[in-house]
CSV table of C-alpha atoms in Angstrom, one decimal:
chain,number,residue,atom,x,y,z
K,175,UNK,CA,21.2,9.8,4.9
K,176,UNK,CA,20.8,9.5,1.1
K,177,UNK,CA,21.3,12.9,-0.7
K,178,UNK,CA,19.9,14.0,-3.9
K,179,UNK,CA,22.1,13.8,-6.6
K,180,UNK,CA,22.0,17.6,-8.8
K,181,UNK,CA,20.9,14.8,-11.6
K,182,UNK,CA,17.9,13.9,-10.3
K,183,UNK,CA,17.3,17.4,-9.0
K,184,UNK,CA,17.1,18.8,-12.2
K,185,UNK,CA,15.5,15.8,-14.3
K,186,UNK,CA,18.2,15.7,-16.4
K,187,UNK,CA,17.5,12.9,-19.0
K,188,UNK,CA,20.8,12.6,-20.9
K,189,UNK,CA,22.3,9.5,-19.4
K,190,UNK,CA,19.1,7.5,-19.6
K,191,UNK,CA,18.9,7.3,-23.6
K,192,UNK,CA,15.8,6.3,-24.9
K,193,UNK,CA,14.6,4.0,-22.0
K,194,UNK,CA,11.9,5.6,-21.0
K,195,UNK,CA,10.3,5.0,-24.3
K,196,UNK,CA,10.9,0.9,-23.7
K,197,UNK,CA,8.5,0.6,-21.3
K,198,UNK,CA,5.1,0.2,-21.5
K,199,UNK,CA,2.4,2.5,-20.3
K,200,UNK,CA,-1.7,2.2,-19.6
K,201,UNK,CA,-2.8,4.9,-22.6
K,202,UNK,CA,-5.2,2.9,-24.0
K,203,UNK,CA,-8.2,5.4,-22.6
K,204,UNK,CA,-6.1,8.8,-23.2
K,205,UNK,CA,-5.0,7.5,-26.7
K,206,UNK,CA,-9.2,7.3,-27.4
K,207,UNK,CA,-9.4,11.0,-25.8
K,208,UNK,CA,-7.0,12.0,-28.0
K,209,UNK,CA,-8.7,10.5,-31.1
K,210,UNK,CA,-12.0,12.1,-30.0
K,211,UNK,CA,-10.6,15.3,-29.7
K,212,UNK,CA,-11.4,15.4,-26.5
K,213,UNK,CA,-10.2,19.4,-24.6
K,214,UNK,CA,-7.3,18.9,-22.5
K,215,UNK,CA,-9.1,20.9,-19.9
K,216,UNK,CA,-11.6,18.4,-19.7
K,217,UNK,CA,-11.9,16.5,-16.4
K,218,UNK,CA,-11.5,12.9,-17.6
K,219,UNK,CA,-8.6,14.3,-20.1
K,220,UNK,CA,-6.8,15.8,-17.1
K,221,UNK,CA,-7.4,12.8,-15.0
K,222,UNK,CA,-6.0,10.1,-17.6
K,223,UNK,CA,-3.0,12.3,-18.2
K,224,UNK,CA,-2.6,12.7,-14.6
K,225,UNK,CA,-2.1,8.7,-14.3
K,226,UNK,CA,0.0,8.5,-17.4
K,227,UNK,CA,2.2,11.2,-16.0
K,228,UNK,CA,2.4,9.4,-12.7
K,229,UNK,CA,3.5,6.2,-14.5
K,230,UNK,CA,5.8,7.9,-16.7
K,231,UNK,CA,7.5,9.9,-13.6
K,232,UNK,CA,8.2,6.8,-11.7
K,233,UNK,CA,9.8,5.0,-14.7
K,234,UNK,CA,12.0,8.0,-15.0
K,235,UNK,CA,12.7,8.2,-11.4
K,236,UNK,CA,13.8,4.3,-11.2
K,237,UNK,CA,16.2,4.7,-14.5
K,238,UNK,CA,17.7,7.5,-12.3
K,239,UNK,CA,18.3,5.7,-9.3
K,240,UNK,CA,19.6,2.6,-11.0
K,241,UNK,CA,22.9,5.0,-12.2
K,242,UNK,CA,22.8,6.8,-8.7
K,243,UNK,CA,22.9,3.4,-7.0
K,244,UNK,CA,25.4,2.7,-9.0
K,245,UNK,CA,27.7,5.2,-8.2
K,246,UNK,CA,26.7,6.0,-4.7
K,247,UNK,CA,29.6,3.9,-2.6
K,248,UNK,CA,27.2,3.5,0.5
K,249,UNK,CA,24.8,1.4,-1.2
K,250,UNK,CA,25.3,-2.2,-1.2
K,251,UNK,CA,22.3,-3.7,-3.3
K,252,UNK,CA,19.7,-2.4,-5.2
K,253,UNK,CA,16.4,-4.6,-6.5
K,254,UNK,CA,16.0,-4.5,-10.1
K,255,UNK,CA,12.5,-4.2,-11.9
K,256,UNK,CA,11.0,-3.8,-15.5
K,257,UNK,CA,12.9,-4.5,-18.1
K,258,UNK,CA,16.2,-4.5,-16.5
K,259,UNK,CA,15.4,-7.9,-14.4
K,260,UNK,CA,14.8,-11.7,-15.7
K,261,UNK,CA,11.3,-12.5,-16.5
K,262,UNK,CA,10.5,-14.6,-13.0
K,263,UNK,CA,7.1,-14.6,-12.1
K,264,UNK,CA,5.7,-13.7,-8.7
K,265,UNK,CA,6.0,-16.1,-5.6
K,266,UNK,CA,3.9,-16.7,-2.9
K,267,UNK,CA,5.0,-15.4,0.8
K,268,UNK,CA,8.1,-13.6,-0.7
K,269,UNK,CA,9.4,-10.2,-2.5
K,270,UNK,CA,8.9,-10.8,-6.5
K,271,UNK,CA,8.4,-9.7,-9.3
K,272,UNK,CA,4.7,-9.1,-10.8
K,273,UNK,CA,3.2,-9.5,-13.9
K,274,UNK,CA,3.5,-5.7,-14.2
K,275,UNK,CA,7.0,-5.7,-13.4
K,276,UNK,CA,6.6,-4.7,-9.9
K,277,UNK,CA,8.2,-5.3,-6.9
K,278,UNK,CA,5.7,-6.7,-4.8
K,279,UNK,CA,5.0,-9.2,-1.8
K,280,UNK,CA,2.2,-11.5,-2.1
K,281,UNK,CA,0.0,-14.2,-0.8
K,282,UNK,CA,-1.3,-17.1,-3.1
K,283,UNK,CA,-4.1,-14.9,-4.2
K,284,UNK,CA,-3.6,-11.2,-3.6
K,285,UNK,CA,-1.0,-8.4,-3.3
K,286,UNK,CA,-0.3,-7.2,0.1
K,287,UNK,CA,2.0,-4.3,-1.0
K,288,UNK,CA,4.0,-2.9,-3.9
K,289,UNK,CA,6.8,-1.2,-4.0
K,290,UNK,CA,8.6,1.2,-6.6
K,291,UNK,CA,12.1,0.8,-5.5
K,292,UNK,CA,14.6,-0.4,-2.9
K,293,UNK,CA,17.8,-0.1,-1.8
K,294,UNK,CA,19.8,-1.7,1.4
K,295,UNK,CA,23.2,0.3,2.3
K,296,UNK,CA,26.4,-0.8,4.3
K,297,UNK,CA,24.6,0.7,7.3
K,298,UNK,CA,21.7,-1.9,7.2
K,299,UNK,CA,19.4,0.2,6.4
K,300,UNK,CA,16.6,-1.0,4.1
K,301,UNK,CA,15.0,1.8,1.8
K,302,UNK,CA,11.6,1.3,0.5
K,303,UNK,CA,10.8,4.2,-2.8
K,304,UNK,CA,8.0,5.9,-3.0
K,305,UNK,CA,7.9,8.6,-6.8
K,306,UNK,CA,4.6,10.3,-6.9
K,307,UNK,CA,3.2,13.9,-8.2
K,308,UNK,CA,0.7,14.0,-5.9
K,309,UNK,CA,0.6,17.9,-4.5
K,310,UNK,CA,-0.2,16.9,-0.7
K,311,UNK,CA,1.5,14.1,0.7
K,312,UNK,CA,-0.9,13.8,3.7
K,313,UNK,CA,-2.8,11.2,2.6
K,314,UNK,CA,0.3,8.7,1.8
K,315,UNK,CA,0.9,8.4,5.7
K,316,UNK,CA,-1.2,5.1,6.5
K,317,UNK,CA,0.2,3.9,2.9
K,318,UNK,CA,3.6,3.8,4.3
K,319,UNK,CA,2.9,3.1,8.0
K,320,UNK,CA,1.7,0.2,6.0
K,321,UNK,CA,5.0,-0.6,4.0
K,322,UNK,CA,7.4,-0.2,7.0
K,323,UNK,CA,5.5,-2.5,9.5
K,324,UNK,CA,5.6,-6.0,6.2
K,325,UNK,CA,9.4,-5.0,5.9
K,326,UNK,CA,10.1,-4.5,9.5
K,327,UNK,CA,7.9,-8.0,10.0
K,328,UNK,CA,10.0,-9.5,6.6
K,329,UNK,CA,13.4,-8.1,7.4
K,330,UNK,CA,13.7,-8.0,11.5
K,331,UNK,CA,18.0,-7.8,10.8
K,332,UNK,CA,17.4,-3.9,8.6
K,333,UNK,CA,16.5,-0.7,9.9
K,334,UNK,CA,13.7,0.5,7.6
K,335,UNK,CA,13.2,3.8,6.0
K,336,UNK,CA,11.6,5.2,3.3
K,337,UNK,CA,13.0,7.7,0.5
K,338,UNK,CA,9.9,10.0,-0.5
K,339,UNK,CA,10.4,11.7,-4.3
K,340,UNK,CA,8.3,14.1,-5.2
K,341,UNK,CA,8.2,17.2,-7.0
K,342,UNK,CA,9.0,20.7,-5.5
K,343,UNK,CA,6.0,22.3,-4.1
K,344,UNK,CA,4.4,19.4,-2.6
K,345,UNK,CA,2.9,20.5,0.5
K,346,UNK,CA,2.8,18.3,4.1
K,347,UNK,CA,6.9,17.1,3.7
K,348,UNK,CA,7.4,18.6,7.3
K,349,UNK,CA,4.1,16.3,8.5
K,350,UNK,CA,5.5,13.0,7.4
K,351,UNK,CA,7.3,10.6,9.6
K,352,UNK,CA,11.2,10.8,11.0
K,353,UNK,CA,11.8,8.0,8.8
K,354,UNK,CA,11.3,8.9,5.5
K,355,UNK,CA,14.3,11.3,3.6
K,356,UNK,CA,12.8,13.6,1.1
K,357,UNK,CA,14.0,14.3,-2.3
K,358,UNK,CA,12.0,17.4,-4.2
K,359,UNK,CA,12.8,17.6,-8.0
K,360,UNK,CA,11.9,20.2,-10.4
K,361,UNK,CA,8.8,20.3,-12.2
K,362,UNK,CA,8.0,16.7,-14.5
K,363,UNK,CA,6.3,16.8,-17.8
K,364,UNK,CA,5.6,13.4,-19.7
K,365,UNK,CA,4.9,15.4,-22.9
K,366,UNK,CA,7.6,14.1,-24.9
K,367,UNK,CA,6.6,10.1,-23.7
K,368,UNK,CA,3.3,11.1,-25.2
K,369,UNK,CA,3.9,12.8,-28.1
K,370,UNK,CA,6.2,9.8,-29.4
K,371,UNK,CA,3.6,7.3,-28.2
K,372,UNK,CA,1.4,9.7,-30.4
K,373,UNK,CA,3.2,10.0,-33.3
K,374,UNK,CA,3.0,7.1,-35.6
K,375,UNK,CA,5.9,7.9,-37.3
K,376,UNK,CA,8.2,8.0,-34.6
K,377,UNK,CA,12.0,7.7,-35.0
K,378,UNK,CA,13.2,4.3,-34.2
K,379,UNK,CA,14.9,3.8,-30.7
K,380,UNK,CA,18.0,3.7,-29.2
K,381,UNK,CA,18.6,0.1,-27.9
K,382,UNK,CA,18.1,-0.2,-23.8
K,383,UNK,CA,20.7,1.2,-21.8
K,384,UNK,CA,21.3,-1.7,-18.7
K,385,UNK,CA,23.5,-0.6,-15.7
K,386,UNK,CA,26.2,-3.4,-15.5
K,387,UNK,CA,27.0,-3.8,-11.7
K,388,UNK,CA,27.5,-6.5,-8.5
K,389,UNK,CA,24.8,-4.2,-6.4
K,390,UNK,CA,22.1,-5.0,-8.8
K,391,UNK,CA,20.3,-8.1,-7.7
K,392,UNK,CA,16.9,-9.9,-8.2
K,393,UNK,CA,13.9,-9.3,-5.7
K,394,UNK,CA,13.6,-12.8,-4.9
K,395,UNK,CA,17.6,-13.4,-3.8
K,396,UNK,CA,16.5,-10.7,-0.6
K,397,UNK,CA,16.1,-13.4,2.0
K,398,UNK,CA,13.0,-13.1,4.5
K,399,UNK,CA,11.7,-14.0,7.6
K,400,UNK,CA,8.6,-16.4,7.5
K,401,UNK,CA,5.8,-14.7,7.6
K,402,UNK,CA,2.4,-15.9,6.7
K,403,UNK,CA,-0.4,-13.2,6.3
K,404,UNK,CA,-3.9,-15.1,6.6
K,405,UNK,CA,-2.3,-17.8,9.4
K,406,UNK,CA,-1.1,-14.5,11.5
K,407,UNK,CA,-4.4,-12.2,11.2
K,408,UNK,CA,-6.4,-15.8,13.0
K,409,UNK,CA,-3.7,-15.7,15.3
K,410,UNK,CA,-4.8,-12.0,16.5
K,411,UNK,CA,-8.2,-12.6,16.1
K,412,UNK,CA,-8.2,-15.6,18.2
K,413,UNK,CA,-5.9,-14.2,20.7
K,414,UNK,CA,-7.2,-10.6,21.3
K,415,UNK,CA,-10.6,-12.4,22.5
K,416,UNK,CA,-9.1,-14.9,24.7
K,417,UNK,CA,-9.1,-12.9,27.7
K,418,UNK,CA,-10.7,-14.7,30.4
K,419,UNK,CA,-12.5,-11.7,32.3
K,420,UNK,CA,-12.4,-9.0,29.1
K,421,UNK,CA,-14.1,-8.9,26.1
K,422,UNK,CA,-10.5,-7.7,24.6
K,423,UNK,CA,-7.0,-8.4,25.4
K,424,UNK,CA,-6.4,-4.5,25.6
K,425,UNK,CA,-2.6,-5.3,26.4
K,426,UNK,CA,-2.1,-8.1,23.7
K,427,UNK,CA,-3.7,-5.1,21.7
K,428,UNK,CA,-1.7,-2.3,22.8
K,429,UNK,CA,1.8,-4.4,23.1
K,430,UNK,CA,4.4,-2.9,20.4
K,431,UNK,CA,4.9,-6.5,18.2
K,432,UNK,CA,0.6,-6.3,17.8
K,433,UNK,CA,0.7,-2.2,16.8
K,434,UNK,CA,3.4,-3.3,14.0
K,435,UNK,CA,0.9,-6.1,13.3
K,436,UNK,CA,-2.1,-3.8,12.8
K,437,UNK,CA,-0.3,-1.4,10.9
K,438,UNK,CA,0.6,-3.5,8.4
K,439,UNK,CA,-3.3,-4.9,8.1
K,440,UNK,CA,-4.9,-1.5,9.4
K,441,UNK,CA,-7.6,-3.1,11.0
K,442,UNK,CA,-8.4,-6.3,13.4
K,443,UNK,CA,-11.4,-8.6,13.1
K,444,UNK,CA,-12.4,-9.5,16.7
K,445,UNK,CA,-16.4,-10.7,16.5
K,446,UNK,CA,-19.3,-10.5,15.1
K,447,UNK,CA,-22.7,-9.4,15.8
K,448,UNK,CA,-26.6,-9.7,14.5
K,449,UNK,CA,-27.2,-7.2,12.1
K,450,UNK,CA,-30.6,-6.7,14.6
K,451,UNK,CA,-28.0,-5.3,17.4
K,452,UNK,CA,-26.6,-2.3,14.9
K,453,UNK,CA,-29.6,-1.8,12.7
K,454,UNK,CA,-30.2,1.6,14.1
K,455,UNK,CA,-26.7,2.8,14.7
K,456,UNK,CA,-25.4,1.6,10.8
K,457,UNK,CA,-28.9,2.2,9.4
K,458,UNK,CA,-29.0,-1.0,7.7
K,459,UNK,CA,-31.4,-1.8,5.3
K,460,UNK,CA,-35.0,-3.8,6.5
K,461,UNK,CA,-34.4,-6.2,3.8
K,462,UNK,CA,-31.0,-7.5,5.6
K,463,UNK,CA,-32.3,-9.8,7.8
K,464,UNK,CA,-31.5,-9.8,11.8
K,465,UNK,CA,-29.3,-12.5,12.2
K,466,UNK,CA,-27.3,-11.1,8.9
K,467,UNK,CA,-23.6,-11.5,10.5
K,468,UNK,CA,-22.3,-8.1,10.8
K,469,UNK,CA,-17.9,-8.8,11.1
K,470,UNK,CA,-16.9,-6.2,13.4
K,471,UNK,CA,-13.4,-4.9,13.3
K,472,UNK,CA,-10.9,-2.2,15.2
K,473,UNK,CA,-8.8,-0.2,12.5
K,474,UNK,CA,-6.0,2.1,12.7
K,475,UNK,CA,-6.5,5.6,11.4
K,476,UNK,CA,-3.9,7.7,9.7
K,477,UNK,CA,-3.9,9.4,13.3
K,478,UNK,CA,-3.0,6.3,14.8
K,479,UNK,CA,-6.1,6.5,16.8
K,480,UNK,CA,-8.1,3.1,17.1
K,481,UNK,CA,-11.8,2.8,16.3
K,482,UNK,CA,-14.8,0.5,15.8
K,483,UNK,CA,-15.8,-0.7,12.2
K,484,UNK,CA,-18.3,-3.4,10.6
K,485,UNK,CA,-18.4,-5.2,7.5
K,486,UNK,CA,-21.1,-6.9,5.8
K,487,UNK,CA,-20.3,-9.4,2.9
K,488,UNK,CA,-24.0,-9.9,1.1
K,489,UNK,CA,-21.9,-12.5,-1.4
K,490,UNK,CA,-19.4,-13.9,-1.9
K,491,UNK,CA,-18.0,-10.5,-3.6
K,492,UNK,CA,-20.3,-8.1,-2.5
K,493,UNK,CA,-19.0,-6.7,0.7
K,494,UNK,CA,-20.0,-3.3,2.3
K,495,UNK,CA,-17.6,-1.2,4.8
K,496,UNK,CA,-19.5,0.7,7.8
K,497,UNK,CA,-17.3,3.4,9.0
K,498,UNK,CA,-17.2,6.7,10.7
K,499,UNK,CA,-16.0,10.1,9.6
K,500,UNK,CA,-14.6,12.8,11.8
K,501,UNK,CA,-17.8,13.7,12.6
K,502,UNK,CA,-19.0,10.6,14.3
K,503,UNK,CA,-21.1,9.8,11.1
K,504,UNK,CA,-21.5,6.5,9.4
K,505,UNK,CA,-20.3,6.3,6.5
K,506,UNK,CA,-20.8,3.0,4.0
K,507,UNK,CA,-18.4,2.1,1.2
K,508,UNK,CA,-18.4,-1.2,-1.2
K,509,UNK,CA,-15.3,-2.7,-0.9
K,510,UNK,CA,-13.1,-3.9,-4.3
K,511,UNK,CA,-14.8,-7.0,-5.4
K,512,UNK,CA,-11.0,-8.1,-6.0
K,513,UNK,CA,-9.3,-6.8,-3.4
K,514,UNK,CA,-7.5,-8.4,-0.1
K,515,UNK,CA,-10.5,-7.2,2.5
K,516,UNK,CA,-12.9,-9.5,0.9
K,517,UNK,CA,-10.5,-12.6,1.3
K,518,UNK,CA,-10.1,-11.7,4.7
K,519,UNK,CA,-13.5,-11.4,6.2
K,520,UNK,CA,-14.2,-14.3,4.3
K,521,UNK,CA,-11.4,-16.2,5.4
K,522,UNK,CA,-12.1,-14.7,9.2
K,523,UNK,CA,-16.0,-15.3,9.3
K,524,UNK,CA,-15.4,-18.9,8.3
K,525,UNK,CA,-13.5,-19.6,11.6
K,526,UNK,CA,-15.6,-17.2,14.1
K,527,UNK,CA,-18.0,-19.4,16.3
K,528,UNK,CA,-20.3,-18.8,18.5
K,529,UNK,CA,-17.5,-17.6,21.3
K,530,UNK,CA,-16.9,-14.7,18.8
K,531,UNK,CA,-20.5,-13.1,18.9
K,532,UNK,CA,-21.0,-9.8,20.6
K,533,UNK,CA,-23.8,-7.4,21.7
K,534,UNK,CA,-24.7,-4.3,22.2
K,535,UNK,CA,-23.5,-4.0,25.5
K,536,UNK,CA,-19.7,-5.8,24.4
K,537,UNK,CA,-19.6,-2.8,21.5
K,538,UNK,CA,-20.4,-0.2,24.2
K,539,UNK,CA,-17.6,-1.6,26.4
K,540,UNK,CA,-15.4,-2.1,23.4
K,541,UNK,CA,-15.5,1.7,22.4
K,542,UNK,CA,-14.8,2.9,26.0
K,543,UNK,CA,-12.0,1.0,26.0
K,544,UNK,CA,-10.3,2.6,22.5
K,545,UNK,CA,-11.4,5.8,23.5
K,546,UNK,CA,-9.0,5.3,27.2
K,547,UNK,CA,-6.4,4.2,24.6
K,548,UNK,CA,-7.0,7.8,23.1
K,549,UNK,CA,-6.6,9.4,26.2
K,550,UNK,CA,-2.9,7.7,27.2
K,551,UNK,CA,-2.0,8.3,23.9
């Protein structure tokens, strides 16, 4: 297990020079608060610095590790980012770097995850970072269900866990998986990022302090297993409704390689039905007419328990999420105009026929079956 070093503990700055002044950060709205004179009590204030602060901890965090890496004789490799890696763009189908200088896999067209460090150790064990100042960790859960299942999928041959750094006081540690070792530092403040980036007449810089080692190596040397994320999700699709006598393959479903599967997506598109058949139950709108295709999907909640959710794409960017809270009630969300769910129920409503339409009696059946899945669990 991977101990914090008293370094880290404490934030102490004094081996990292002036690099955390190199990079760049997203101030562009709190620089205008600022100018305004905006309180810094003010909710939009608080929320800007918030983000800033968040950015700034992560950079500081990653200039740590690189020297703990470094040092620490059980780690073999460690994947450089920012301005301490070679400027190669992001590929397709493989860990890269992004235009923000992020370690991230990717399709053609979207980002399936990011990730703020990682490490491999002579143990074979693959560690995926995760820096953050959020005060409850609760709500990271699905986020690294998520990460684990594309590197187990990606890197079958490493055990994967996750290093968690957050700051002390951070409620929910206890709560989050056996995989993930937990580092708590003291208390971060990006005041003195701000108040150079503030100052006009800031000093001049140190030049940037680069960690010269063989461990250090480029995200894109890490080699993968094929894996190919819009060719996979039709393979599920297609196979979880091939059942001769079921409406679902409940144990193509439930079978541990398809769990991995759907936490790495979070949900499963397996039909679709006329808007007509849910109009009541989603309280969709007269205007949208009856044979509207409503996409119907299963997704994985934080809880790991299964349940039934629609989606309606109006255009081509326009799509709408039906859901329900814990109180059984719908809820309805737009979904980011740019982000991977569109492609997907586009991508999966283009290849569902006729064989892939429902009723009201199939979504009946459907539910009783996730709810028996419930119950073993």
């Amino acid at each position: 297990m991977l101990k914090i070093s008293k370094s880290i503990k404490t934030l102490d700055e004094s081996d990292i020079g002036d690099n955390l002044l190199h990079y760049d950060y997203n101030v562009k709205y709190l620089l205008s608060l600022i100018r305004k004179g905006i309180s810094q009590d003010d909710q939009h204030f608080l929320s800007s610095y918030r983000s800033f602060e968040g950015e700034v901890f992560e950079n500081f965090v990653y200039e740590k590790l690189l020297i703990y890496a470094a040092e620490n004789d059980n780690i073999e490799k460690f994947v450089l980012k920012g301005f301490h890696q070679d400027k190669i763009k992001s590929h397709a189908n493989t860990l890269s770097i992004s235009e923000k200088q992020q370690i991230v896999y990717r399709t053609k067209s979207r980002e399936i995850s990011e990730f703020d460090a990682m490490l491999i150790t002579k143990d074979k064990e693959l560690y995926f970072v995760e820096m953050t100042l959020v005060k409850s960790v609760l709500k990271l859960r699905k986020r690294l269900r998520k990460k684990k299942a594309l590197l187990e999928i990606i890197f079958p041959n490493y055990e994967i866990k996750a290093l968690i750094i957050l700051n002390e006081g951070a409620t929910g540690v206890r709560q989050l998986p056996s995989y993930c070792t937990v580092w708590l530092t003291e208390e971060f403040s990006a005041k003195g990022v701000l108040d150079y980036i503030v100052d006009t007449d800031a000093r001049k810089l140190l030049p940037k302090k680069r960690i010269k080692s063989d461990k250090m190596i480029e995200a894109h040397v890490l080699k993968l297993y094929p894996f190919r994320y819009y060719n996979t999700i039709s393979w599920i699709t297609k196979t979880i409704r091939s059942h001769k006598k079921y409406v679902l393959d409940m144990n193509f479903l439930m079978s541990q390689k398809v769990q991995r599967y759907h936490d790495l997506y979070n949900k499963f598109y397996i039909g679709y039905v006329d808007a007509s058949e849910v109009r009541e139950e989603l309280s969709l709108d007269k205007s949208l007419e009856d044979d509207h295709r409503v996409i119907v999907a299963i997704e994985k909640k934080h809880s790991d328990e299964i349940t039934l959710t629609y989606y309606i794409q109006q255009t081509r960017k326009i799509l709408y999420l039906y859901s329900y809270d814990d109180n059984n009630k719908i809820i309805r969300e737009k979904k980011d105009p740019y982000g991977i769910t569109i492609t997907e129920v586009y991508h999966i409503s283009k290849m569902m026929d006729e064989k892939y339409k429902l009723n009201a009696s199939n979504l009946a059946t459907i539910k009783k079956l996730l709810e028996e899945t419930k119950t073993e669990a």
